[in-house]
Tab-separated table of C-alpha atoms and ligand atoms in Angstrom:
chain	number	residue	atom	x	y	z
A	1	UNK	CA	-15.963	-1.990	-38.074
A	2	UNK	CA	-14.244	-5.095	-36.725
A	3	UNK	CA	-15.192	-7.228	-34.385
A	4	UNK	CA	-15.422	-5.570	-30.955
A	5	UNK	CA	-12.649	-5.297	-28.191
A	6	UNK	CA	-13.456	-8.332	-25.127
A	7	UNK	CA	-10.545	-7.977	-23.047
A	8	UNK	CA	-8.231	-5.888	-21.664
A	9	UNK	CA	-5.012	-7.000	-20.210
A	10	UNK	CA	-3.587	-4.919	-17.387
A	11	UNK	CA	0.534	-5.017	-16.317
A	12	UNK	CA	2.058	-3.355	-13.598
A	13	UNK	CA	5.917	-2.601	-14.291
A	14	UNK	CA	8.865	-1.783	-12.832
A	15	UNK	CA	12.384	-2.324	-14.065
A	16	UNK	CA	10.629	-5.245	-16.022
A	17	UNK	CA	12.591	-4.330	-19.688
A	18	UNK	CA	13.448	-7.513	-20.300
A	19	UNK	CA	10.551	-9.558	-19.748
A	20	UNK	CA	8.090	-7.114	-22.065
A	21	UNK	CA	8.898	-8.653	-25.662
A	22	UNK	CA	8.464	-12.467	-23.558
A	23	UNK	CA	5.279	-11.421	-21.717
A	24	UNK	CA	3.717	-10.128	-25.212
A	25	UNK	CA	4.539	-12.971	-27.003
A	26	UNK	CA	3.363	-15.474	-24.737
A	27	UNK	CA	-0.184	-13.425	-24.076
A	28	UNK	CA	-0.616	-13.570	-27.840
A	29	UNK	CA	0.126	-17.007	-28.106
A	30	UNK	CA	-1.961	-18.063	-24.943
A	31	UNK	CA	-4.932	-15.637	-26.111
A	32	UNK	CA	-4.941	-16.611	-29.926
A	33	UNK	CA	-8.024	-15.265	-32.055
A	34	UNK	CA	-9.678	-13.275	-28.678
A	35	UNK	CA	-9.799	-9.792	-29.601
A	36	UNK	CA	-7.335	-8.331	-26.700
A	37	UNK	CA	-4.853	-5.285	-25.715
A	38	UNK	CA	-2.118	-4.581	-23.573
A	39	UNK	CA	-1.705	-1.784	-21.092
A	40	UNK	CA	1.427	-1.948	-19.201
A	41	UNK	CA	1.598	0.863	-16.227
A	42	UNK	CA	4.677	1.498	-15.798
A	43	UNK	CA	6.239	3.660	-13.461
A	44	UNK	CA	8.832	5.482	-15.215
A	45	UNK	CA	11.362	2.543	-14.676
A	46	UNK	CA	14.955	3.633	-14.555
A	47	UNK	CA	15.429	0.770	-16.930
A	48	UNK	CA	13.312	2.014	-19.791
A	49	UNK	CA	10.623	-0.419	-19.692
A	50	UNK	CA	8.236	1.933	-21.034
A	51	UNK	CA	10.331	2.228	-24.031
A	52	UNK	CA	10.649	-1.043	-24.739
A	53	UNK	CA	6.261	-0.980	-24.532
A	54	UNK	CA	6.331	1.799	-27.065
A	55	UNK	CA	9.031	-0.151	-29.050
A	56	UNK	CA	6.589	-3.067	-29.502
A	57	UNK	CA	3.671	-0.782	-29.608
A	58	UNK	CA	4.535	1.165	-32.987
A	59	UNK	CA	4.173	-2.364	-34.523
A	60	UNK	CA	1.359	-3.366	-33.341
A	61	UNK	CA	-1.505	-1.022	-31.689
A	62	UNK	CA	-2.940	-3.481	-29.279
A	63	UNK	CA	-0.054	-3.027	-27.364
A	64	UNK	CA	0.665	0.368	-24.915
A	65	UNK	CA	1.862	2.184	-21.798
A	66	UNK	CA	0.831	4.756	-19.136
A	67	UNK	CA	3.895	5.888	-17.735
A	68	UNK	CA	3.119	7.163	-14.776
A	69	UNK	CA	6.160	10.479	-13.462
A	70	UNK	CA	6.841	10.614	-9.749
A	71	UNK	CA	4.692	8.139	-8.867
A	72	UNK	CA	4.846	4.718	-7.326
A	73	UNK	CA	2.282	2.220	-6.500
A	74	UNK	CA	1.586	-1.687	-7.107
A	75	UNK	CA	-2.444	-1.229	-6.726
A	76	UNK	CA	-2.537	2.638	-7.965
A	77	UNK	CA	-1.378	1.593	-10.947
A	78	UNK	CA	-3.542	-1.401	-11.513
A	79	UNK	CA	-6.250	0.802	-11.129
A	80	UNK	CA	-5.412	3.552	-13.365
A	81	UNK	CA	-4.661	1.185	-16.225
A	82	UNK	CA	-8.029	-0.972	-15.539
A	83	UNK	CA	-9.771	2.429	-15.760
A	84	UNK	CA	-7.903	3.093	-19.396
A	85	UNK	CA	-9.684	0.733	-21.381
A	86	UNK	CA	-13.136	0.005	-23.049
A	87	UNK	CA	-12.753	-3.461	-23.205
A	88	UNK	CA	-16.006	-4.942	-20.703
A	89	UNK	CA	-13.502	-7.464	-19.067
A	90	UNK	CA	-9.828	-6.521	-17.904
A	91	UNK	CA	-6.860	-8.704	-16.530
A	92	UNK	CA	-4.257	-7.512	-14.264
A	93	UNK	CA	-1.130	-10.014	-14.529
A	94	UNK	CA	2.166	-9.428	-13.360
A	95	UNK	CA	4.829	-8.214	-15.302
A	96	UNK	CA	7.616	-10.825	-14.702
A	97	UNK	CA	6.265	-13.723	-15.902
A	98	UNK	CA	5.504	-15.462	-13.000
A	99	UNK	CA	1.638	-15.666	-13.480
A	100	UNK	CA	0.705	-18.224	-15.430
A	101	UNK	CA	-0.758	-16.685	-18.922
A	102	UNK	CA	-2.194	-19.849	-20.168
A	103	UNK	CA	-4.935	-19.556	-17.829
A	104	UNK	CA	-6.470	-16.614	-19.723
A	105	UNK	CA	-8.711	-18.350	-21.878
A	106	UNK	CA	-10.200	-20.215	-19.032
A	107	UNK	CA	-10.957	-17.409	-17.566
A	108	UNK	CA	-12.344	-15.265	-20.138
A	109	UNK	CA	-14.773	-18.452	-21.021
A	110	UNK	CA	-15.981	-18.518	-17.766
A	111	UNK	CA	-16.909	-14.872	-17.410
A	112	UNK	CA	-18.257	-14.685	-20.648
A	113	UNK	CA	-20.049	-17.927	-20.436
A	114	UNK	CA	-22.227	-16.905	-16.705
A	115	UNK	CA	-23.293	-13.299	-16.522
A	116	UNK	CA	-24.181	-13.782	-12.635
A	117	UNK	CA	-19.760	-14.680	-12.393
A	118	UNK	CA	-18.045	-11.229	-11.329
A	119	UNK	CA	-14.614	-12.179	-10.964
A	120	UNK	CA	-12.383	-14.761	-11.715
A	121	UNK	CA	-9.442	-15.150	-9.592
A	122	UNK	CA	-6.096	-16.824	-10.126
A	123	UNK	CA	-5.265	-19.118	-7.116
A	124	UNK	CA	-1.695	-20.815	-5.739
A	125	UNK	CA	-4.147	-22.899	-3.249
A	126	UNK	CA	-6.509	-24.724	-4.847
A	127	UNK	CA	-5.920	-28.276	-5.774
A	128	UNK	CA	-3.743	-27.926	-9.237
A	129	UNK	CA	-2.383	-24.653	-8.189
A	130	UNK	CA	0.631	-24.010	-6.377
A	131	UNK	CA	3.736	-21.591	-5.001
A	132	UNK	CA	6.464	-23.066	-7.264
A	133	UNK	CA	10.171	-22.858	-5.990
A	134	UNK	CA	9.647	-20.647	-2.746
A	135	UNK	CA	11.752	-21.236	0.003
A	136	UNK	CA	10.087	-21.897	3.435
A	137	UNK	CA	10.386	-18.692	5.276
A	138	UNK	CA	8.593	-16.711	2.201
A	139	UNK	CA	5.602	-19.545	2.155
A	140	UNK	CA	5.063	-18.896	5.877
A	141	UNK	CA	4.601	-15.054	5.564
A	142	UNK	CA	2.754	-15.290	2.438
A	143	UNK	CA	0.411	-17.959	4.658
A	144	UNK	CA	0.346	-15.605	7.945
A	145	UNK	CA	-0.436	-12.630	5.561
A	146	UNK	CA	-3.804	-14.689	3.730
A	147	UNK	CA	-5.075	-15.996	7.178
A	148	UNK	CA	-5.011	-12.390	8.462
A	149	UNK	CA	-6.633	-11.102	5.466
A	150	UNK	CA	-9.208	-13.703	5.750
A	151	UNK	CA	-9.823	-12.664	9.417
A	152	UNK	CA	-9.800	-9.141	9.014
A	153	UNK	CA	-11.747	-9.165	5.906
A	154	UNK	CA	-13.551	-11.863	5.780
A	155	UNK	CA	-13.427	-12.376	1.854
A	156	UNK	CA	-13.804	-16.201	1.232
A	157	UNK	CA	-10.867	-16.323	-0.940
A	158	UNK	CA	-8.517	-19.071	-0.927
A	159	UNK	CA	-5.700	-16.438	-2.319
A	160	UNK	CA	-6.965	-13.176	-1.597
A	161	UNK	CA	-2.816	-12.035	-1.983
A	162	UNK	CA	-3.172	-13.052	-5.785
A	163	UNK	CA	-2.548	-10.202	-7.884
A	164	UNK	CA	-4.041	-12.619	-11.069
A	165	UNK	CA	-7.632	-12.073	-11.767
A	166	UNK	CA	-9.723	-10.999	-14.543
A	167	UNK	CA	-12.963	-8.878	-13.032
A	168	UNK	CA	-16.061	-7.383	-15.779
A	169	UNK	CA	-14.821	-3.677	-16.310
A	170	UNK	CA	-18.082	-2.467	-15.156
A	171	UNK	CA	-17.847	-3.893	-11.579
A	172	UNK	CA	-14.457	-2.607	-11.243
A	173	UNK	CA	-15.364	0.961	-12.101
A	174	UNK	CA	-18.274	0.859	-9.808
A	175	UNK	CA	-15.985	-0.049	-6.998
A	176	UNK	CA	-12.961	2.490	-7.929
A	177	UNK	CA	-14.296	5.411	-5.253
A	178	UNK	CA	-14.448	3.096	-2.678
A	179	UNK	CA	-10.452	1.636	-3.236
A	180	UNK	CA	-8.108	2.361	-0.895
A	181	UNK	CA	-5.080	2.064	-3.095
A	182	UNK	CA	-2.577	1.328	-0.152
A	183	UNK	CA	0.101	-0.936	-0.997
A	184	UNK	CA	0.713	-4.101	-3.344
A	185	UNK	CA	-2.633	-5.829	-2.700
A	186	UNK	CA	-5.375	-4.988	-5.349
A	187	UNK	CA	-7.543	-7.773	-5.802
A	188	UNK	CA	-7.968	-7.539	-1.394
A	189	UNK	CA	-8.724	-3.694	-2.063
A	190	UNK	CA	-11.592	-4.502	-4.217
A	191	UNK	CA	-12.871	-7.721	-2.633
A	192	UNK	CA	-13.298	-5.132	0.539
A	193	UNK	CA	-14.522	-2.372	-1.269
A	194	UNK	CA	-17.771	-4.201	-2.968
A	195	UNK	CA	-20.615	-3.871	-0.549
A	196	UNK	CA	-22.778	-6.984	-2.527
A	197	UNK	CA	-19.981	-9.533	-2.033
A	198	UNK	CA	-18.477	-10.014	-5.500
A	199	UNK	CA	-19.190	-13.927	-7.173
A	200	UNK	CA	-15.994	-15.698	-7.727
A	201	UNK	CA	-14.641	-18.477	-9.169
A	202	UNK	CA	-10.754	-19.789	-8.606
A	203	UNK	CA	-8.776	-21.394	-10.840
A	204	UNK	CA	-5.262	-22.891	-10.113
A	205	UNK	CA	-2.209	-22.056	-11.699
A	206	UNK	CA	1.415	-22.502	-10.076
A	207	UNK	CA	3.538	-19.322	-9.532
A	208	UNK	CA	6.476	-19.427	-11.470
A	209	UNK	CA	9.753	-18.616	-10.342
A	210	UNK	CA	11.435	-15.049	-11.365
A	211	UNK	CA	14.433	-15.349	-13.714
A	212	UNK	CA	15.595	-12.103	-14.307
A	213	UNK	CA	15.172	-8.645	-12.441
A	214	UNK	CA	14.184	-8.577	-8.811
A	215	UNK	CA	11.144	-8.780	-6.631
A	216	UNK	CA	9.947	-5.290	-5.079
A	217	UNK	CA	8.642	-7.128	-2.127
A	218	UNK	CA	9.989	-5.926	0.670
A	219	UNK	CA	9.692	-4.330	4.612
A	220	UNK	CA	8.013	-1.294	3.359
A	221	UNK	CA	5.520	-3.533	1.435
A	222	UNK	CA	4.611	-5.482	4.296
A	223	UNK	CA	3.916	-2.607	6.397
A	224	UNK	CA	1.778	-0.772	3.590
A	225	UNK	CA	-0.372	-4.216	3.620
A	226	UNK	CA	-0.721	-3.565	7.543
A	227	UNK	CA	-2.074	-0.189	7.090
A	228	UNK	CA	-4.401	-0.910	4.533
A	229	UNK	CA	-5.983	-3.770	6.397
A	230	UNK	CA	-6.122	-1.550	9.289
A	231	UNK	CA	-7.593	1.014	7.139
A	232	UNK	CA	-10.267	-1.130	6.061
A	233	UNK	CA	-11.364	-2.000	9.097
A	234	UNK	CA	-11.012	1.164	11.153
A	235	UNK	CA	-9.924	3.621	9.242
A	236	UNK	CA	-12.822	5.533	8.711
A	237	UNK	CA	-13.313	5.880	12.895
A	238	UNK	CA	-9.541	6.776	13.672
A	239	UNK	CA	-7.758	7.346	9.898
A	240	UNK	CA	-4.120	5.389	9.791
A	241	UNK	CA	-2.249	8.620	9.628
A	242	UNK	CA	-3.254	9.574	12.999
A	243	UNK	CA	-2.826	5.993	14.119
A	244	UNK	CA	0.480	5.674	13.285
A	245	UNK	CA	1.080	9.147	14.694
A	246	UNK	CA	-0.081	8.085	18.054
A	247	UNK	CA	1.291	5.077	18.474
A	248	UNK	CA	4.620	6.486	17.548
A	249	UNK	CA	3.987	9.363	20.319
A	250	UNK	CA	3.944	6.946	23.082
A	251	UNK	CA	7.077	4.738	21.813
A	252	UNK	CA	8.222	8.451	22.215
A	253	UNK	CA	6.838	8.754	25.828
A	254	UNK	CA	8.919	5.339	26.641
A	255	UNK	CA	12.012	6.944	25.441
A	256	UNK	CA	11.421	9.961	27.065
A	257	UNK	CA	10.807	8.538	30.764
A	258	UNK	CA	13.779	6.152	30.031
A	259	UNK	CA	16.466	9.363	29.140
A	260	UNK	CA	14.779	11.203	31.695
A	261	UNK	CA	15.862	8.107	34.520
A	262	UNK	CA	19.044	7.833	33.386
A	263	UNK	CA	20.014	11.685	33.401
A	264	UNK	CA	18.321	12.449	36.628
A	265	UNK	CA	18.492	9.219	38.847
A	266	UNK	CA	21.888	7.516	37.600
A	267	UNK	CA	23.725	10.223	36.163
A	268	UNK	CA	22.549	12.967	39.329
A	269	UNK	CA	21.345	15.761	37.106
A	270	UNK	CA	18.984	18.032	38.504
A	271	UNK	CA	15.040	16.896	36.902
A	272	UNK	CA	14.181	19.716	34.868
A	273	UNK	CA	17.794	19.321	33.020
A	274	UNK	CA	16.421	15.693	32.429
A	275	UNK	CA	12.963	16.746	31.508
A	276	UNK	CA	14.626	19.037	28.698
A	277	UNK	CA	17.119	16.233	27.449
A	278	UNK	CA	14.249	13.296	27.462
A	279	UNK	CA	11.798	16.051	25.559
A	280	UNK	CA	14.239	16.468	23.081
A	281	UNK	CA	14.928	12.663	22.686
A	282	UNK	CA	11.577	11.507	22.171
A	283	UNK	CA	10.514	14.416	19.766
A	284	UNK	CA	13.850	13.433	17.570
A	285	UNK	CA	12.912	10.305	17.841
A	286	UNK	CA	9.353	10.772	16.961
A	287	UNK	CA	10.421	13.200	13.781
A	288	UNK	CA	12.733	10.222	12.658
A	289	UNK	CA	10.172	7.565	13.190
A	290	UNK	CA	7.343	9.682	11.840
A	291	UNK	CA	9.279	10.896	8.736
A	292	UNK	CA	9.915	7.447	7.495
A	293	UNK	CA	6.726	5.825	8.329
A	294	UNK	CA	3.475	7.795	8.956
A	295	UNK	CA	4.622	10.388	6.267
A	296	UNK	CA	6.515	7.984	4.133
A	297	UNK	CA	5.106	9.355	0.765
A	298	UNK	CA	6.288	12.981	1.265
A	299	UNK	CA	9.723	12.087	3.215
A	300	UNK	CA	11.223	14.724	3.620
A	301	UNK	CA	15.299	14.318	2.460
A	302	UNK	CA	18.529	15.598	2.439
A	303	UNK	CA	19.959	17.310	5.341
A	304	UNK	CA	18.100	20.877	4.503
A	305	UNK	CA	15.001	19.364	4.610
A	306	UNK	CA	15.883	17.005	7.385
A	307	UNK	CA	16.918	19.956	9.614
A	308	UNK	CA	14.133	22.440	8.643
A	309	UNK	CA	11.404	19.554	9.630
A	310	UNK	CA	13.155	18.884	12.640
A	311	UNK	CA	12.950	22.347	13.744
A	312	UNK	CA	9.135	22.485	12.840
A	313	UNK	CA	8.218	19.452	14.429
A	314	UNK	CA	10.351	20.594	17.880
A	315	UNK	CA	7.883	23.742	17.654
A	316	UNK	CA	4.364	22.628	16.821
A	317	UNK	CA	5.165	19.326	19.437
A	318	UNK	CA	6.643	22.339	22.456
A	319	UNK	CA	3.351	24.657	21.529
A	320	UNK	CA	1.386	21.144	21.624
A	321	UNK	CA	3.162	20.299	25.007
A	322	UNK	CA	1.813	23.606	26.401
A	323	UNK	CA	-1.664	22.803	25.372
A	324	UNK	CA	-2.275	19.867	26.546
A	325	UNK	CA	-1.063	20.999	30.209
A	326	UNK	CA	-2.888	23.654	29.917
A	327	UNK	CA	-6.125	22.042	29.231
A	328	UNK	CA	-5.266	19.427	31.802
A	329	UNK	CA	-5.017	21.796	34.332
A	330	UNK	CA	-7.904	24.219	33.145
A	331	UNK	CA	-10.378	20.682	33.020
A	332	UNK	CA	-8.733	19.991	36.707
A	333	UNK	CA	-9.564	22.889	37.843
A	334	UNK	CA	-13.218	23.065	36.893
A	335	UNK	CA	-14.013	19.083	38.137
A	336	UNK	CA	-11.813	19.168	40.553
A	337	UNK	CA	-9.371	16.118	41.330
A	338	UNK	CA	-10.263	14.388	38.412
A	339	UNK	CA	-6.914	14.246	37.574
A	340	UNK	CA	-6.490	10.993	35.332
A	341	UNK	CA	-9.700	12.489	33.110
A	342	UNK	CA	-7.765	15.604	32.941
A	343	UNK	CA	-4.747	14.333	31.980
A	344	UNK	CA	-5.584	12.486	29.395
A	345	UNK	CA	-7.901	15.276	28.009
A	346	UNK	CA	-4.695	17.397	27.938
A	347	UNK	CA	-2.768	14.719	26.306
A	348	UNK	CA	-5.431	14.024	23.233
A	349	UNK	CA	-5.433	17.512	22.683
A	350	UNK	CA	-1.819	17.897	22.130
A	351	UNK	CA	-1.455	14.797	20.150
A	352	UNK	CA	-4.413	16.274	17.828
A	353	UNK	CA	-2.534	19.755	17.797
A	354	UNK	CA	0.412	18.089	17.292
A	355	UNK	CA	-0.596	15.717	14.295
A	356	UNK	CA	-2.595	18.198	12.559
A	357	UNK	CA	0.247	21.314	12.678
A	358	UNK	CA	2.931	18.837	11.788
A	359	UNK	CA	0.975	17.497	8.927
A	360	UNK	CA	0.875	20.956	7.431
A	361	UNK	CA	4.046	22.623	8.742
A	362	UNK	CA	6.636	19.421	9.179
A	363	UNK	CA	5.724	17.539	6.181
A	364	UNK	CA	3.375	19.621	3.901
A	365	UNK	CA	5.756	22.004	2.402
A	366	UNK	CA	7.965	20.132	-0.062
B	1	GDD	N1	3.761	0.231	-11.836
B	1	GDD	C1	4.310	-0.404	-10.799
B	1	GDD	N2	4.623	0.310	-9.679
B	1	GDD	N3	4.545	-1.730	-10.865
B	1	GDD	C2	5.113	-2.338	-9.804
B	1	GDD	C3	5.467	-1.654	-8.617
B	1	GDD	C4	5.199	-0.247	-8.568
B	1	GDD	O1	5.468	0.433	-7.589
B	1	GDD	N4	5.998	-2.558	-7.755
B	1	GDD	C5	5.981	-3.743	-8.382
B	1	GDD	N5	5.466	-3.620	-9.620
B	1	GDD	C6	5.247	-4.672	-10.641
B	1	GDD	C7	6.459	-5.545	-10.917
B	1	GDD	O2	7.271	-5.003	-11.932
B	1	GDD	C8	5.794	-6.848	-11.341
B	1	GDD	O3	5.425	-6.802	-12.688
B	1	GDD	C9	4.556	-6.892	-10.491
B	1	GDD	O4	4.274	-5.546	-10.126
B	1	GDD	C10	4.709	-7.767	-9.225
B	1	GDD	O5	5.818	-7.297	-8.485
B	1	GDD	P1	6.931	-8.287	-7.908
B	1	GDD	O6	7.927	-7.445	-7.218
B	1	GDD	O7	7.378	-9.249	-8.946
B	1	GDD	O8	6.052	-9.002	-6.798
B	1	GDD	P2	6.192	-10.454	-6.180
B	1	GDD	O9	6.575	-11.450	-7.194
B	1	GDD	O10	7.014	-10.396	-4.966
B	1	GDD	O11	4.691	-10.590	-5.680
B	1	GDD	C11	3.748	-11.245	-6.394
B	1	GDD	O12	3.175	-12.195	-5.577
B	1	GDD	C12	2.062	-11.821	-4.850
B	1	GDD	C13	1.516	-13.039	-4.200
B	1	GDD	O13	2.192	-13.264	-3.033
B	1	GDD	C14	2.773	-10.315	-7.091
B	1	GDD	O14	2.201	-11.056	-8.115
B	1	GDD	C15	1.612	-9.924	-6.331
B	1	GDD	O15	0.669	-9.312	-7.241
B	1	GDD	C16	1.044	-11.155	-5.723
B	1	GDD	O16	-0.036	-10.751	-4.965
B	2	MN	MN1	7.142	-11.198	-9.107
């Protein structure tokens, strides 16, 4: 037999063709006589990264790809590939070049030289690291994003938004239950997840610049990072889903009082002609809002779809209007003039109704 596998590098890709034959080359330059493999994740790239991995791979076995169908993820697909190998240390390194290979080594010493080290993480703000060529706007979010992290989360990181780090496989696999998965942020997910706080060690590197291809940083990311901070923190007492269901109810409440005051007080139609305009409003505004946020993974598309959801959501949310009157009157009745109690009995009822008959009727059909 020959010598035994040590490491296990992990790359996230998509619509990365280009930079695959570059990355390789430089990791086996940078890595040398270590005994190593490649496992790119790549999400079935319209560009045909994964082909380009298999390409390579036929020549030389150390080298593969999950290709993941129908999927998409940043930290999903770290994780699957870091649970694909039986190397005891793995890697994740982007796929784009702009993590700085060279650091490897240094890293894989300093695991394998302390057994009490867990993780090794690849920082842009330590003294010898850096950001490279961003411009000033991107620096401040990326700086706003790593304090709130560091609030929220308390992980002593000085980069906790690094997506460089080389971890022992065993630890990872330990933590893998407890990952949330949300979002771009994997090395956060499992600094959260570990219950001992992981040992760490940081070593600089500056972030290169992107030539080719484009970042797939963008609004939705940002959000995704919101929610799974939030669903860190709380999620386990209210779960984000329902969060983000709520809190998009009472924009819809806003919208409905404000249709309601125009129809009825400027325009001089009768109230219940407003009250059936400003219903309709918010609920079309809430299936809009709710469709592309709280049940962004299972959007529902296409004006078929669009229509048929519509029509759902319009029924469970009128059945859900009924209930929570209903309760708030029955709960009125039976203490009575406890009306603010009541109320908002009647109005966490429907929301629950309304959240948990959408959720199967709205958007769990396609
Ligand atoms: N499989 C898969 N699925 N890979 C993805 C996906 C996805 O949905 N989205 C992005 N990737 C891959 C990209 O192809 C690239 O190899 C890597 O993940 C990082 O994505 P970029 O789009 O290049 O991210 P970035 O440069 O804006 O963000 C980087 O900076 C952050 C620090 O602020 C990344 O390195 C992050 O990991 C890092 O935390
Ligand atoms: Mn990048």
């Amino acid at each position: 037999m020959s010598a035994p596998l040590q490491l296990a590098i992990i790359i996230p890709t998509f619509n990365e063709r280009a930079h695959v034959p570059l990355l390789v080359a430089r990791l086996a330059t940078a890595l040398g006589d270590t005994r190593w493999e490649a496992i790119f994740v790549d999400d079935n790239s319209p560009d045909g990264t994964a082909e380009a991995v298999r390409a390579i791979g036929r020549g030389d076995p150390r080298i593969r790809v999950i290709q993941r169908i129908g999927r998409r993820g940043l930290a999903t697909a770290c994780i699957e590939g870091m649970c694909a190998t039986a190397a005891p240390l793995v890697a994740v390194i982007d796929g784009d070049l702009q993590h700085d290979e060279t650091i490897l080594p240094a890293m894989l010493a300093a695991l394998e030289g302390d057994p009490a080290l867990d993780i090794v993480v690849g920082s842009r703000f330590v003294e010898g690291g850096g950001t490279g060529e961003w411009d000033r706007d991107r620096v401040a979010k990326s700086a706003l994003a790593t304090r709130l992290s560091q609030r929220v989360l308390r992980v002593g990181l000085s980069d906790p938004m690094s997506g460089f780090f080389m971890i022992r496989t065993e630890v990872f696999r330990s933590l893998v239950p407890q990952l949330s998965g949300i979002g771009f942020k994997i090395l956060l997910d499992i600094m959260a997840a570990a219950e001992r706080p992981l040992r760490f060690v940081e070593l600089p590197y500056v972030f290169r610049t992107r030539e080719l291809g484009e970042s797939k940083l963008d609004h939705v990311v940002a959000l995704e990072y919101l929610i799974a901070l939030y669903d860190r923190r709380f999620g386990r007492v209210v779960p984000v889903r329902f969060a983000m269901f709520s809190a998009i109810g009472i924009v819809g409440v806003v919208i409905h009082m404000a249709v309601l005051a125009l129809i009825h007080l400027k325009l001089g139609a009768a109230f219940l002609a407003g009250q059936v305009v400003g219903t309709l409003a918010a609920m079309t505004f809430n299936f809009f809002l709710n469709n592309t946020l709280t049940y962004r993974d299972r959007r529902l598309r296409g004006w078929r779809q669009m229509l048929d959801g519509w029509v759902s959501f319009c029924l469970v949310c009128s059945v859900g209007a009924v209930a929570n009157v209903g309760v708030a009157a029955f709960l009125y009745d039976f203490r009575y003039g406890a009306w603010a109690g009541s109320a908002l009995a009647g109005v966490l009822i429907g929301a629950v109704w309304n959240y948990a008959l959408s959720s199967r009727f709205t958007w769990g059909r396609y």
